[in-house]
């Protein structure tokens, strides 16, 4: 009996250590200042920010949200995650005064809508008999009553946190061997790298405008 308990305890400790190592690797990747390709907004005012630490509270909250356990888990969570981003970007586009923010909103809507459609197609093809419902906890505040600077600032603050969650989920999928289909790996890498670059851009805009 004691031997069985020790085996279970050892396995549990190993699982926790692996999860912590994966999170640390993701944070290092997220905050590193490397030569990743620049996003489509490098010519806008503010440009790109090199490196710099995220708000500690946001990092802690982001890590609490970013937990997946399978490829199916990644797809259903990322669809809900993207749907929230598209909805928030739609409100931003209608209420911002900055051309940069309108273009950013357009890019989020176009890019993430296409990614949602791709992920839904994969779910239908790969997991036709599984439940695709997910208990998603919203991460963006209600922007409907905000205008001008107020909506820009709130959107940027929340979307940085939101993007960090997508980066970490994508990194978990890649590094934890959750992918059962090879084509999802470059898909997750694109989300990770694009949103990581956009985090730096949004932080630079916050510092420049506010």
PDB file of C-alpha atoms in Angstrom:
ATOM      1  CA  UNK A   1       0.000   0.000   0.000  1.00  0.00           C
ATOM      2  CA  UNK A   2       2.798   2.386   0.931  1.00  0.00           C
ATOM      3  CA  UNK A   3       4.668   1.537  -2.268  1.00  0.00           C
ATOM      4  CA  UNK A   4       1.584   2.349  -4.373  1.00  0.00           C
ATOM      5  CA  UNK A   5       1.136   5.665  -2.572  1.00  0.00           C
ATOM      6  CA  UNK A   6       4.770   6.603  -3.184  1.00  0.00           C
ATOM      7  CA  UNK A   7       4.449   5.757  -6.887  1.00  0.00           C
ATOM      8  CA  UNK A   8       1.340   7.937  -7.233  1.00  0.00           C
ATOM      9  CA  UNK A   9       2.996  10.752  -5.293  1.00  0.00           C
ATOM     10  CA  UNK A  10       6.105  10.543  -7.445  1.00  0.00           C
ATOM     11  CA  UNK A  11       4.084  10.637 -10.654  1.00  0.00           C
ATOM     12  CA  UNK A  12       2.130  13.646  -9.408  1.00  0.00           C
ATOM     13  CA  UNK A  13       5.300  15.535  -8.520  1.00  0.00           C
ATOM     14  CA  UNK A  14       6.799  14.732 -11.928  1.00  0.00           C
ATOM     15  CA  UNK A  15       3.679  16.007 -13.699  1.00  0.00           C
ATOM     16  CA  UNK A  16       3.762  19.269 -11.745  1.00  0.00           C
ATOM     17  CA  UNK A  17       7.459  19.747 -12.512  1.00  0.00           C
ATOM     18  CA  UNK A  18       6.881  19.177 -16.234  1.00  0.00           C
ATOM     19  CA  UNK A  19       4.044  21.721 -16.235  1.00  0.00           C
ATOM     20  CA  UNK A  20       6.206  24.309 -14.447  1.00  0.00           C
ATOM     21  CA  UNK A  21       9.101  23.734 -16.857  1.00  0.00           C
ATOM     22  CA  UNK A  22       6.759  24.185 -19.814  1.00  0.00           C
ATOM     23  CA  UNK A  23       5.382  27.436 -18.385  1.00  0.00           C
ATOM     24  CA  UNK A  24       8.866  28.792 -17.715  1.00  0.00           C
ATOM     25  CA  UNK A  25       9.882  28.003 -21.282  1.00  0.00           C
ATOM     26  CA  UNK A  26       6.829  29.811 -22.594  1.00  0.00           C
ATOM     27  CA  UNK A  27       7.480  32.899 -20.474  1.00  0.00           C
ATOM     28  CA  UNK A  28      11.110  33.020 -21.620  1.00  0.00           C
ATOM     29  CA  UNK A  29       9.963  32.707 -25.241  1.00  0.00           C
ATOM     30  CA  UNK A  30       7.295  35.353 -24.794  1.00  0.00           C
ATOM     31  CA  UNK A  31       9.612  37.909 -23.214  1.00  0.00           C
ATOM     32  CA  UNK A  32      12.715  37.250 -25.285  1.00  0.00           C
ATOM     33  CA  UNK A  33      13.918  39.939 -27.674  1.00  0.00           C
ATOM     34  CA  UNK A  34      14.832  37.982 -30.784  1.00  0.00           C
ATOM     35  CA  UNK A  35      14.655  38.516 -34.510  1.00  0.00           C
ATOM     36  CA  UNK A  36      11.192  37.166 -35.212  1.00  0.00           C
ATOM     37  CA  UNK A  37       9.561  38.646 -38.318  1.00  0.00           C
ATOM     38  CA  UNK A  38       7.808  41.936 -37.677  1.00  0.00           C
ATOM     39  CA  UNK A  39       3.989  42.059 -37.886  1.00  0.00           C
ATOM     40  CA  UNK A  40       2.158  44.132 -40.480  1.00  0.00           C
ATOM     41  CA  UNK A  41       2.045  47.221 -38.294  1.00  0.00           C
ATOM     42  CA  UNK A  42       5.754  48.106 -38.025  1.00  0.00           C
ATOM     43  CA  UNK A  43       5.303  51.288 -40.090  1.00  0.00           C
ATOM     44  CA  UNK A  44       2.601  52.704 -37.832  1.00  0.00           C
ATOM     45  CA  UNK A  45       3.326  55.305 -35.186  1.00  0.00           C
ATOM     46  CA  UNK A  46       4.959  53.696 -32.173  1.00  0.00           C
ATOM     47  CA  UNK A  47       6.588  50.920 -34.168  1.00  0.00           C
ATOM     48  CA  UNK A  48       7.694  47.800 -32.384  1.00  0.00           C
ATOM     49  CA  UNK A  49       9.031  47.536 -28.866  1.00  0.00           C
ATOM     50  CA  UNK A  50      12.133  45.455 -28.309  1.00  0.00           C
ATOM     51  CA  UNK A  51      11.772  43.657 -24.999  1.00  0.00           C
ATOM     52  CA  UNK A  52      10.451  44.467 -21.563  1.00  0.00           C
ATOM     53  CA  UNK A  53       8.622  42.690 -18.803  1.00  0.00           C
ATOM     54  CA  UNK A  54       4.895  42.234 -18.733  1.00  0.00           C
ATOM     55  CA  UNK A  55       2.824  43.320 -15.775  1.00  0.00           C
ATOM     56  CA  UNK A  56       3.334  40.611 -13.141  1.00  0.00           C
ATOM     57  CA  UNK A  57      -0.343  40.416 -12.249  1.00  0.00           C
ATOM     58  CA  UNK A  58      -1.265  39.882 -15.895  1.00  0.00           C
ATOM     59  CA  UNK A  59       1.333  37.128 -16.234  1.00  0.00           C
ATOM     60  CA  UNK A  60      -0.020  35.319 -13.177  1.00  0.00           C
ATOM     61  CA  UNK A  61      -3.626  35.566 -14.378  1.00  0.00           C
ATOM     62  CA  UNK A  62      -2.639  34.535 -17.897  1.00  0.00           C
ATOM     63  CA  UNK A  63      -0.903  31.412 -16.645  1.00  0.00           C
ATOM     64  CA  UNK A  64      -4.041  30.490 -14.687  1.00  0.00           C
ATOM     65  CA  UNK A  65      -6.125  30.618 -17.870  1.00  0.00           C
ATOM     66  CA  UNK A  66      -3.650  28.945 -20.228  1.00  0.00           C
ATOM     67  CA  UNK A  67      -4.092  25.255 -19.442  1.00  0.00           C
ATOM     68  CA  UNK A  68      -4.888  22.627 -22.060  1.00  0.00           C
ATOM     69  CA  UNK A  69      -4.645  18.847 -21.966  1.00  0.00           C
ATOM     70  CA  UNK A  70      -5.130  17.692 -25.557  1.00  0.00           C
ATOM     71  CA  UNK A  71      -5.380  18.761 -29.181  1.00  0.00           C
ATOM     72  CA  UNK A  72      -9.179  18.805 -28.931  1.00  0.00           C
ATOM     73  CA  UNK A  73      -8.904  20.920 -25.778  1.00  0.00           C
ATOM     74  CA  UNK A  74      -6.679  23.399 -27.622  1.00  0.00           C
ATOM     75  CA  UNK A  75      -9.096  23.718 -30.538  1.00  0.00           C
ATOM     76  CA  UNK A  76     -12.268  24.290 -28.508  1.00  0.00           C
ATOM     77  CA  UNK A  77     -10.578  26.766 -26.171  1.00  0.00           C
ATOM     78  CA  UNK A  78      -8.844  28.662 -28.966  1.00  0.00           C
ATOM     79  CA  UNK A  79     -12.075  28.986 -30.949  1.00  0.00           C
ATOM     80  CA  UNK A  80     -13.819  30.571 -27.956  1.00  0.00           C
ATOM     81  CA  UNK A  81     -10.741  32.689 -27.307  1.00  0.00           C
ATOM     82  CA  UNK A  82     -10.648  33.941 -30.907  1.00  0.00           C
ATOM     83  CA  UNK A  83     -14.398  34.600 -30.945  1.00  0.00           C
ATOM     84  CA  UNK A  84     -14.017  36.925 -27.958  1.00  0.00           C
ATOM     85  CA  UNK A  85     -11.133  38.752 -29.671  1.00  0.00           C
ATOM     86  CA  UNK A  86     -13.173  39.229 -32.859  1.00  0.00           C
ATOM     87  CA  UNK A  87     -16.158  40.558 -30.915  1.00  0.00           C
ATOM     88  CA  UNK A  88     -13.973  42.968 -28.951  1.00  0.00           C
ATOM     89  CA  UNK A  89     -12.137  44.142 -32.083  1.00  0.00           C
ATOM     90  CA  UNK A  90     -15.483  44.818 -33.770  1.00  0.00           C
ATOM     91  CA  UNK A  91     -16.474  47.153 -30.930  1.00  0.00           C
ATOM     92  CA  UNK A  92     -13.035  48.786 -31.028  1.00  0.00           C
ATOM     93  CA  UNK A  93     -13.288  49.468 -34.762  1.00  0.00           C
ATOM     94  CA  UNK A  94     -16.611  51.262 -34.294  1.00  0.00           C
ATOM     95  CA  UNK A  95     -15.406  53.474 -31.430  1.00  0.00           C
ATOM     96  CA  UNK A  96     -11.719  54.265 -31.934  1.00  0.00           C
ATOM     97  CA  UNK A  97     -10.438  57.491 -33.524  1.00  0.00           C
ATOM     98  CA  UNK A  98      -6.979  56.158 -34.379  1.00  0.00           C
ATOM     99  CA  UNK A  99      -6.303  54.749 -37.883  1.00  0.00           C
ATOM    100  CA  UNK A 100      -3.730  52.384 -36.347  1.00  0.00           C
ATOM    101  CA  UNK A 101      -6.332  50.866 -34.069  1.00  0.00           C
ATOM    102  CA  UNK A 102      -8.905  50.570 -36.852  1.00  0.00           C
ATOM    103  CA  UNK A 103      -6.389  48.672 -38.994  1.00  0.00           C
ATOM    104  CA  UNK A 104      -5.388  46.499 -36.052  1.00  0.00           C
ATOM    105  CA  UNK A 105      -9.056  45.725 -35.389  1.00  0.00           C
ATOM    106  CA  UNK A 106      -9.547  44.809 -39.063  1.00  0.00           C
ATOM    107  CA  UNK A 107      -6.542  42.499 -38.957  1.00  0.00           C
ATOM    108  CA  UNK A 108      -7.759  40.715 -35.824  1.00  0.00           C
ATOM    109  CA  UNK A 109     -11.238  40.284 -37.306  1.00  0.00           C
ATOM    110  CA  UNK A 110      -9.972  38.964 -40.654  1.00  0.00           C
ATOM    111  CA  UNK A 111      -7.136  36.772 -39.369  1.00  0.00           C
ATOM    112  CA  UNK A 112      -8.873  35.245 -36.394  1.00  0.00           C
ATOM    113  CA  UNK A 113     -12.162  34.653 -38.222  1.00  0.00           C
ATOM    114  CA  UNK A 114     -10.232  32.626 -40.812  1.00  0.00           C
ATOM    115  CA  UNK A 115      -8.484  30.715 -38.014  1.00  0.00           C
ATOM    116  CA  UNK A 116     -11.826  30.044 -36.299  1.00  0.00           C
ATOM    117  CA  UNK A 117     -13.195  28.553 -39.515  1.00  0.00           C
ATOM    118  CA  UNK A 118     -10.101  26.381 -39.915  1.00  0.00           C
ATOM    119  CA  UNK A 119     -10.304  25.092 -36.346  1.00  0.00           C
ATOM    120  CA  UNK A 120     -14.030  24.346 -36.657  1.00  0.00           C
ATOM    121  CA  UNK A 121     -13.331  22.394 -39.842  1.00  0.00           C
ATOM    122  CA  UNK A 122     -10.680  20.350 -38.036  1.00  0.00           C
ATOM    123  CA  UNK A 123     -13.028  19.662 -35.134  1.00  0.00           C
ATOM    124  CA  UNK A 124     -15.719  18.403 -37.496  1.00  0.00           C
ATOM    125  CA  UNK A 125     -13.216  16.244 -39.365  1.00  0.00           C
ATOM    126  CA  UNK A 126     -11.075  14.938 -36.509  1.00  0.00           C
ATOM    127  CA  UNK A 127     -13.505  14.786 -33.599  1.00  0.00           C
ATOM    128  CA  UNK A 128     -17.024  14.341 -35.044  1.00  0.00           C
ATOM    129  CA  UNK A 129     -18.299  12.403 -32.039  1.00  0.00           C
ATOM    130  CA  UNK A 130     -16.935  14.621 -29.271  1.00  0.00           C
ATOM    131  CA  UNK A 131     -18.635  17.469 -27.432  1.00  0.00           C
ATOM    132  CA  UNK A 132     -17.151  20.789 -28.582  1.00  0.00           C
ATOM    133  CA  UNK A 133     -18.741  22.910 -25.854  1.00  0.00           C
ATOM    134  CA  UNK A 134     -16.336  24.715 -23.537  1.00  0.00           C
ATOM    135  CA  UNK A 135     -16.761  26.637 -20.294  1.00  0.00           C
ATOM    136  CA  UNK A 136     -14.936  29.757 -21.451  1.00  0.00           C
ATOM    137  CA  UNK A 137     -14.305  32.570 -18.976  1.00  0.00           C
ATOM    138  CA  UNK A 138     -14.289  36.011 -20.687  1.00  0.00           C
ATOM    139  CA  UNK A 139     -10.988  37.879 -20.482  1.00  0.00           C
ATOM    140  CA  UNK A 140     -11.955  41.203 -22.092  1.00  0.00           C
ATOM    141  CA  UNK A 141     -14.011  43.903 -20.404  1.00  0.00           C
ATOM    142  CA  UNK A 142     -17.170  45.364 -21.982  1.00  0.00           C
ATOM    143  CA  UNK A 143     -16.019  48.136 -24.346  1.00  0.00           C
ATOM    144  CA  UNK A 144     -19.416  49.156 -25.715  1.00  0.00           C
ATOM    145  CA  UNK A 145     -19.688  52.415 -23.736  1.00  0.00           C
ATOM    146  CA  UNK A 146     -16.095  53.561 -24.334  1.00  0.00           C
ATOM    147  CA  UNK A 147     -14.934  55.966 -27.041  1.00  0.00           C
ATOM    148  CA  UNK A 148     -11.680  57.436 -28.350  1.00  0.00           C
ATOM    149  CA  UNK A 149      -8.722  57.200 -25.967  1.00  0.00           C
ATOM    150  CA  UNK A 150     -10.746  55.301 -23.386  1.00  0.00           C
ATOM    151  CA  UNK A 151     -11.596  52.419 -25.718  1.00  0.00           C
ATOM    152  CA  UNK A 152      -8.058  52.324 -27.128  1.00  0.00           C
ATOM    153  CA  UNK A 153      -6.435  52.106 -23.710  1.00  0.00           C
ATOM    154  CA  UNK A 154      -8.856  49.512 -22.342  1.00  0.00           C
ATOM    155  CA  UNK A 155      -8.577  47.373 -25.481  1.00  0.00           C
ATOM    156  CA  UNK A 156      -4.782  47.416 -25.466  1.00  0.00           C
ATOM    157  CA  UNK A 157      -4.542  46.597 -21.768  1.00  0.00           C
ATOM    158  CA  UNK A 158      -6.951  43.675 -22.064  1.00  0.00           C
ATOM    159  CA  UNK A 159      -5.724  42.367 -25.423  1.00  0.00           C
ATOM    160  CA  UNK A 160      -2.142  42.103 -24.171  1.00  0.00           C
ATOM    161  CA  UNK A 161      -3.403  39.774 -21.449  1.00  0.00           C
ATOM    162  CA  UNK A 162      -5.628  38.000 -23.990  1.00  0.00           C
ATOM    163  CA  UNK A 163      -2.774  37.498 -26.478  1.00  0.00           C
ATOM    164  CA  UNK A 164      -0.502  36.128 -23.744  1.00  0.00           C
ATOM    165  CA  UNK A 165      -3.060  33.413 -23.079  1.00  0.00           C
ATOM    166  CA  UNK A 166      -3.138  32.398 -26.757  1.00  0.00           C
ATOM    167  CA  UNK A 167       0.668  32.358 -26.898  1.00  0.00           C
ATOM    168  CA  UNK A 168       0.880  30.115 -23.870  1.00  0.00           C
ATOM    169  CA  UNK A 169      -1.819  27.698 -25.054  1.00  0.00           C
ATOM    170  CA  UNK A 170      -0.106  27.407 -28.436  1.00  0.00           C
ATOM    171  CA  UNK A 171       3.271  26.829 -26.821  1.00  0.00           C
ATOM    172  CA  UNK A 172       1.777  24.143 -24.572  1.00  0.00           C
ATOM    173  CA  UNK A 173       0.310  22.344 -27.562  1.00  0.00           C
ATOM    174  CA  UNK A 174       3.672  22.371 -29.332  1.00  0.00           C
ATOM    175  CA  UNK A 175       5.942  21.456 -26.416  1.00  0.00           C
ATOM    176  CA  UNK A 176       3.687  18.962 -24.611  1.00  0.00           C
ATOM    177  CA  UNK A 177       3.201  16.607 -27.581  1.00  0.00           C
ATOM    178  CA  UNK A 178      -0.566  17.142 -27.526  1.00  0.00           C
ATOM    179  CA  UNK A 179      -0.776  17.463 -31.319  1.00  0.00           C
ATOM    180  CA  UNK A 180      -2.236  14.361 -32.971  1.00  0.00           C
ATOM    181  CA  UNK A 181      -2.243  15.899 -36.467  1.00  0.00           C
ATOM    182  CA  UNK A 182       0.906  17.392 -37.966  1.00  0.00           C
ATOM    183  CA  UNK A 183      -0.841  20.312 -39.669  1.00  0.00           C
ATOM    184  CA  UNK A 184      -1.837  21.876 -36.368  1.00  0.00           C
ATOM    185  CA  UNK A 185       1.803  22.489 -35.385  1.00  0.00           C
ATOM    186  CA  UNK A 186       2.575  25.274 -37.914  1.00  0.00           C
ATOM    187  CA  UNK A 187      -0.904  26.659 -37.238  1.00  0.00           C
ATOM    188  CA  UNK A 188      -0.159  26.978 -33.512  1.00  0.00           C
ATOM    189  CA  UNK A 189       3.312  28.357 -34.240  1.00  0.00           C
ATOM    190  CA  UNK A 190       1.788  31.114 -36.383  1.00  0.00           C
ATOM    191  CA  UNK A 191      -0.644  32.092 -33.633  1.00  0.00           C
ATOM    192  CA  UNK A 192       2.158  32.067 -31.071  1.00  0.00           C
ATOM    193  CA  UNK A 193       4.604  34.132 -33.108  1.00  0.00           C
ATOM    194  CA  UNK A 194       2.104  36.623 -34.542  1.00  0.00           C
ATOM    195  CA  UNK A 195       0.450  37.364 -31.232  1.00  0.00           C
ATOM    196  CA  UNK A 196       3.784  37.571 -29.449  1.00  0.00           C
ATOM    197  CA  UNK A 197       4.884  40.299 -31.873  1.00  0.00           C
ATOM    198  CA  UNK A 198       1.555  42.070 -31.471  1.00  0.00           C
ATOM    199  CA  UNK A 199       2.028  42.077 -27.693  1.00  0.00           C
ATOM    200  CA  UNK A 200       5.234  44.101 -28.112  1.00  0.00           C
ATOM    201  CA  UNK A 201       3.468  46.430 -30.533  1.00  0.00           C
ATOM    202  CA  UNK A 202       0.534  46.999 -28.168  1.00  0.00           C
ATOM    203  CA  UNK A 203       2.823  47.645 -25.223  1.00  0.00           C
ATOM    204  CA  UNK A 204       4.681  50.224 -27.275  1.00  0.00           C
ATOM    205  CA  UNK A 205       1.420  51.949 -28.211  1.00  0.00           C
ATOM    206  CA  UNK A 206       0.350  52.033 -24.558  1.00  0.00           C
ATOM    207  CA  UNK A 207       3.664  53.596 -23.557  1.00  0.00           C
ATOM    208  CA  UNK A 208       3.546  56.118 -26.412  1.00  0.00           C
ATOM    209  CA  UNK A 209      -0.098  57.194 -26.232  1.00  0.00           C
ATOM    210  CA  UNK A 210      -0.864  56.918 -22.533  1.00  0.00           C
TER     211      UNK A 210
END
